Coordinates of C-alpha atoms in Angstrom, one line a residue:
X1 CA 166.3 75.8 179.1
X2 CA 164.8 79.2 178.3
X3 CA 161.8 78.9 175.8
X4 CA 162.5 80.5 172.2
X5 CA 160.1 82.8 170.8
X6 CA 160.2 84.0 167.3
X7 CA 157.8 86.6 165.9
X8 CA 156.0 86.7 161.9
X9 CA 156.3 90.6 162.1
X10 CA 158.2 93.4 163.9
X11 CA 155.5 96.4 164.2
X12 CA 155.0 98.6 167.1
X13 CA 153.2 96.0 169.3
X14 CA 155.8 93.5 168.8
X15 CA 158.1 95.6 169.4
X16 CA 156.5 97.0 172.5
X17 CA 156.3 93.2 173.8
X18 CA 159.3 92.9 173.1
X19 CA 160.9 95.6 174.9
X20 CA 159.0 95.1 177.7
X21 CA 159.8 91.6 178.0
X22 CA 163.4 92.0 177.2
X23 CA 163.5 94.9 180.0
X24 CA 161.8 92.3 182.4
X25 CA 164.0 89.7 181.7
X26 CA 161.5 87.6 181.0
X27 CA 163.0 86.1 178.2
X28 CA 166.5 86.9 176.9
X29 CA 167.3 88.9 173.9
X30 CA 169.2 86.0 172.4
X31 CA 166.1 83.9 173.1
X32 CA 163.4 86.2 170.5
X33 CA 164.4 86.0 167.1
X34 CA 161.5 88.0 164.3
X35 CA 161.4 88.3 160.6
X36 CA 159.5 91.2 159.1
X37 CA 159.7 92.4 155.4
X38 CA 160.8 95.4 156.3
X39 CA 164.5 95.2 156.5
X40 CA 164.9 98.3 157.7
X41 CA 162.7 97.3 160.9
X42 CA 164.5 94.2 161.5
X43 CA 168.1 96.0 161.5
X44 CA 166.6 98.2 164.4
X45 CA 165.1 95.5 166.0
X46 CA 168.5 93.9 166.2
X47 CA 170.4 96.9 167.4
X48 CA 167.9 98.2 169.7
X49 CA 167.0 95.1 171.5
X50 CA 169.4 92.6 170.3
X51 CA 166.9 90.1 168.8
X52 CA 168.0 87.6 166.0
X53 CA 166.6 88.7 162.7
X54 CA 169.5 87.7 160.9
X55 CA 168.4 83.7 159.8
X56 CA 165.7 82.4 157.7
X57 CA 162.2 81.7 158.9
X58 CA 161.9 78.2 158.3
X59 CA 165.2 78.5 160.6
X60 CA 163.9 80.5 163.5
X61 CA 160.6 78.5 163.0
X62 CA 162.1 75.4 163.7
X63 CA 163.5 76.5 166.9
X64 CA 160.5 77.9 168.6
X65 CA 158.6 76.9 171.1
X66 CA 156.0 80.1 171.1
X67 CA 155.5 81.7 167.4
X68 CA 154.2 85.3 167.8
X69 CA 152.0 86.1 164.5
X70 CA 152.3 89.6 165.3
X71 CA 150.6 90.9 161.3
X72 CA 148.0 92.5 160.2
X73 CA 144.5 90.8 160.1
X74 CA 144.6 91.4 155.9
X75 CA 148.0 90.3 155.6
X76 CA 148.6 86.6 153.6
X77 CA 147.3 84.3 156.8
X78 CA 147.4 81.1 154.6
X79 CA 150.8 81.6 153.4
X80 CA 152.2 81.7 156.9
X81 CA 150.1 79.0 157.9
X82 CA 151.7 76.6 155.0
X83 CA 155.6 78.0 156.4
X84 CA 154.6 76.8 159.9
X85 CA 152.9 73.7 159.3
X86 CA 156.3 73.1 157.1
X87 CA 159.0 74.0 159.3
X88 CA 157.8 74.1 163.0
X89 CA 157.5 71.4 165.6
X90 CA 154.3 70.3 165.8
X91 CA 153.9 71.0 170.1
X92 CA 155.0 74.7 169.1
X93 CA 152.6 77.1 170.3
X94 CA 150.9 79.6 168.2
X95 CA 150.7 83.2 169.5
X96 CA 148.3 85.3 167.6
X97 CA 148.0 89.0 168.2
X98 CA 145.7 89.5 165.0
X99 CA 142.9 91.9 165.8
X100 CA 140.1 89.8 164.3
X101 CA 141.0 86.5 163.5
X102 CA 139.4 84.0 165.4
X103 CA 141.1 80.8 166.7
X104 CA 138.9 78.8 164.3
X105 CA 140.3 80.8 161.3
X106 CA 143.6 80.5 163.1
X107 CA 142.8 76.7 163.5
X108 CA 142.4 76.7 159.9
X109 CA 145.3 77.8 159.0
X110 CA 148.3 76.9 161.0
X111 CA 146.7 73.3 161.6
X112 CA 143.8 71.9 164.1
X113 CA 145.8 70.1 166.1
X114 CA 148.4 72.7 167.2
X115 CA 148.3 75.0 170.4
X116 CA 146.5 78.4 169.8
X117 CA 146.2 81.1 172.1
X118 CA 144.4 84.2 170.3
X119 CA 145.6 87.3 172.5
X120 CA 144.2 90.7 172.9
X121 CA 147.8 92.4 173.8
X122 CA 147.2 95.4 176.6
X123 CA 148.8 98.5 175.6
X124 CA 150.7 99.7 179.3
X125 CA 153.5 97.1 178.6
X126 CA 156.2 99.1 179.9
X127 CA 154.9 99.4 183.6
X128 CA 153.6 95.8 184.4
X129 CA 150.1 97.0 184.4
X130 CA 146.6 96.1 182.5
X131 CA 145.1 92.6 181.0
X132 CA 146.1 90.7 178.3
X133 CA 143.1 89.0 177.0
X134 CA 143.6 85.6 176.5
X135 CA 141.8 82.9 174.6
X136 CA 142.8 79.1 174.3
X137 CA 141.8 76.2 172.0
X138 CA 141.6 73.1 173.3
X139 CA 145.2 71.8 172.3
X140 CA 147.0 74.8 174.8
X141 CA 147.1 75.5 178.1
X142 CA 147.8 78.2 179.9
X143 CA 151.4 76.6 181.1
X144 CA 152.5 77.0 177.7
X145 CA 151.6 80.7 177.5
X146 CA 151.7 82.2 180.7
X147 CA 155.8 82.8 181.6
X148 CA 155.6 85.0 177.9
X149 CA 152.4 86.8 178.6
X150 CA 153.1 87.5 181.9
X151 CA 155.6 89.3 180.9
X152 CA 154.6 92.7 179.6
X153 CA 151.4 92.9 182.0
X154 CA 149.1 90.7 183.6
X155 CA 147.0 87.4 181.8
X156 CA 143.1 87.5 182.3
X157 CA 142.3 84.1 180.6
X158 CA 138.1 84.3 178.6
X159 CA 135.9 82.7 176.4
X160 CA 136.5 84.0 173.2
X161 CA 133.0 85.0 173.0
X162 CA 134.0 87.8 175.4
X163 CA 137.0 88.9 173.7
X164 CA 135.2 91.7 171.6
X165 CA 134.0 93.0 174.4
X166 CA 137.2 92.8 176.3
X167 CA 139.0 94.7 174.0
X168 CA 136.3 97.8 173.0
X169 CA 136.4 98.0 177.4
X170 CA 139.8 96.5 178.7
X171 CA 142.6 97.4 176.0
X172 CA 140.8 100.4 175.1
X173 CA 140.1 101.3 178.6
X174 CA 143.6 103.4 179.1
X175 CA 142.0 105.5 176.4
X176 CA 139.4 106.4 178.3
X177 CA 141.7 107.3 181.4
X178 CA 144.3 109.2 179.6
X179 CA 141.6 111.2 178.5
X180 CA 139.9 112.0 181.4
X181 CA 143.4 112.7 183.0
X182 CA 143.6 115.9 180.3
X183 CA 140.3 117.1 181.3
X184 CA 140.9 117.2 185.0
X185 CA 144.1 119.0 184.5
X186 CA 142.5 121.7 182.1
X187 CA 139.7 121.9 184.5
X188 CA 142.5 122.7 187.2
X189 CA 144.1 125.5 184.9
X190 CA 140.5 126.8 183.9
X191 CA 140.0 127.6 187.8
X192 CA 143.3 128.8 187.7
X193 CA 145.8 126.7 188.7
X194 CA 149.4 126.6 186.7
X195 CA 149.4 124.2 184.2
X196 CA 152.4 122.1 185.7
X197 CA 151.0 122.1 189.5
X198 CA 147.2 121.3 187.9
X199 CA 148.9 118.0 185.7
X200 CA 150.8 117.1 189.3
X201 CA 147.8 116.9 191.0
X202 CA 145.5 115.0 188.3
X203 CA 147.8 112.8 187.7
X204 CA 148.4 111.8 192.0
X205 CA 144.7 112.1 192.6
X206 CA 144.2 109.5 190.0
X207 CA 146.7 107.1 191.5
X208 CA 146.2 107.9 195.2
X209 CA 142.3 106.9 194.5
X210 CA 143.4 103.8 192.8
X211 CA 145.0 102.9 196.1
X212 CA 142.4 104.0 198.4
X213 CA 140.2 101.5 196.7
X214 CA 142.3 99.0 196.5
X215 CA 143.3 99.5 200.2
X216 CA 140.2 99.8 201.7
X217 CA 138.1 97.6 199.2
X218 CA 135.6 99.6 200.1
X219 CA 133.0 100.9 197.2
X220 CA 133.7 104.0 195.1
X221 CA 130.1 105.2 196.2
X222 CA 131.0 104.3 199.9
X223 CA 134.6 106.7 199.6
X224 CA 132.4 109.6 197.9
X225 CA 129.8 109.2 200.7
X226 CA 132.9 109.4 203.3
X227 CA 135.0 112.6 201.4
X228 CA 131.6 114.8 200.6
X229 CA 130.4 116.8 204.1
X230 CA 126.8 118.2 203.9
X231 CA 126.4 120.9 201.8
X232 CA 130.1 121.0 201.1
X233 CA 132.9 121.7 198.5
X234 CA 133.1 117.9 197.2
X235 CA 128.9 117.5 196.6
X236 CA 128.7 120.5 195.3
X237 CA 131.1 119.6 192.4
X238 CA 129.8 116.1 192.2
X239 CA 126.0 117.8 191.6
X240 CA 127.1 119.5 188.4
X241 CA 129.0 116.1 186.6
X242 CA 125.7 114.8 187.6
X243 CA 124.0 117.6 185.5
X244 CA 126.5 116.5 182.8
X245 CA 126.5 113.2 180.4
X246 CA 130.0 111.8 182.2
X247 CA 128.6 108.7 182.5
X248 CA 126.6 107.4 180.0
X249 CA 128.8 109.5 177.6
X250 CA 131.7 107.0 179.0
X251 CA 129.1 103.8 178.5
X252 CA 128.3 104.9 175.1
X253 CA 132.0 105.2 174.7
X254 CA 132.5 101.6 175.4
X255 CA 129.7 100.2 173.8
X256 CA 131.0 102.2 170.4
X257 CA 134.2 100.8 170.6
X258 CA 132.9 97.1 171.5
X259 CA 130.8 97.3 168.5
X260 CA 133.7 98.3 166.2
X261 CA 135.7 95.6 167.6
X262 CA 133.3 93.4 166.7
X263 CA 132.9 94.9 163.0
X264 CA 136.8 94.4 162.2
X265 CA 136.3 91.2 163.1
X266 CA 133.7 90.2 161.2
X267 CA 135.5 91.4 158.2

């Protein structure tokens, strides 16, 4: 039988798991139940995705097999952690989404022998793509965890010593993208381009190179070397984002939000 899920909290990353993994049929609607304390968020919950928000947590928390804690980090931890150790089966699997909160904290509270997989949720859940970072303690495995995660992107399992860093680089990485993506275009419509046919043309050139990587497995270094003819158009271009910080600008980027992950969490 189809695994139950219920979710402590209905925010926008729930939700977007949610949706995603509803819209996958991954897991059915009548399969998710959440409580919130936002009543109004549960009632559109219900109507948008047709989850069960309408029973009591130590209900839904009896049912589950994975229990999403889907809060945030300086929401009451303890409390929750009393309700599940009170009403849930003790093989039920905790699911913790809280940016943060490490599984020994989470250990702490929802009980030391009980599954615990910390997860650093990506944020391109509607289209199949990016890493979920994914940490385990030693009472879960990734059998448990992988049907659910799986679906609302793809599961790169870690250390949780590398989860800081995985989420300042991987989860914040679209960031990065969507931003260059808006300077290429305007770059197009500074030279002259219309704004629709410059976006059009970011946006496939950005794709079409992801593919030619991946298709050729070849090098980015290796593809520039092959597309830029002595003298030409291409190196020419290339020489001036040379002149320019791109690239340690983008490293500095990372490193800053890496470092800030790691602040929140020692909070």
């Amino acid at each position: 039988m189809e695994e139950r899920i219920h979710f402590i909290g209905g925010g926008q990353m729930a939700e977007a798991i949610i949706r995603a993994i509803v819209s996958n049929q991954t897991i059915s609607a009548d399969r998710i139940s959440v409580t919130d304390i936002n009543e109004a968020r549960l009632q559109f919950l219900d109507k948008t995705y047709g989850v069960n928000t309408d029973s009591s947590q130590e209900k839904f928390l009896a049912e589950a097999d994975l229990i999403v804690i889907a809060v945030r980090p300086q929401d009451n931890l303890a409390a929750l952690g009393q309700a599940v150790q009170k009403s849930a089966a003790s093989a039920a699997a905790i699911v913790s989404i809280v940016a943060g909160v490490t599984i020994e904290k989470l250990a702490g509270f929802f009980g030391a022998e009980r599954p615990i997989a910390r997860v650093i949720p990506n944020t391109l859940t509607d289209t199949g793509y990016g890493y979920s970072g994914v940490a385990l303690n030693a009472n879960a495995n990734r059998e448990q965890v992988d049907g659910f995660l799986g679906g609302f992107g793809k599961v790169q399992y870690l250390d949780e010593a590398l989860i800081d860093i995985f989420t300042g680089f991987g989860v914040a990485g679209p960031n990065y993208i969507y931003y260059f993506i808006e300077s290429l275009a305007d770059a197009g419509v500074l030279a002259g381009l219309p704004r629709e046919l410059a976006w059009n043309v970011a946006l496939e050139n950005c794709v079409g190179a992801v593919a030619m990587l991946k298709h050729t497995g070849l090098h980015p270094r290796q593809l520039l070397d092959i597309n830029n003819s002595p003298g030409g158009v291409g190196i020419n271009g290339l020489y001036e984002l040379n002149n320019s910080d791109f690239a340690a600008g983008l490293q500095r980027s990372v490193l800053a939000a890496v470092k800030r992950t790691t602040e929140l969490g020692a909070k």
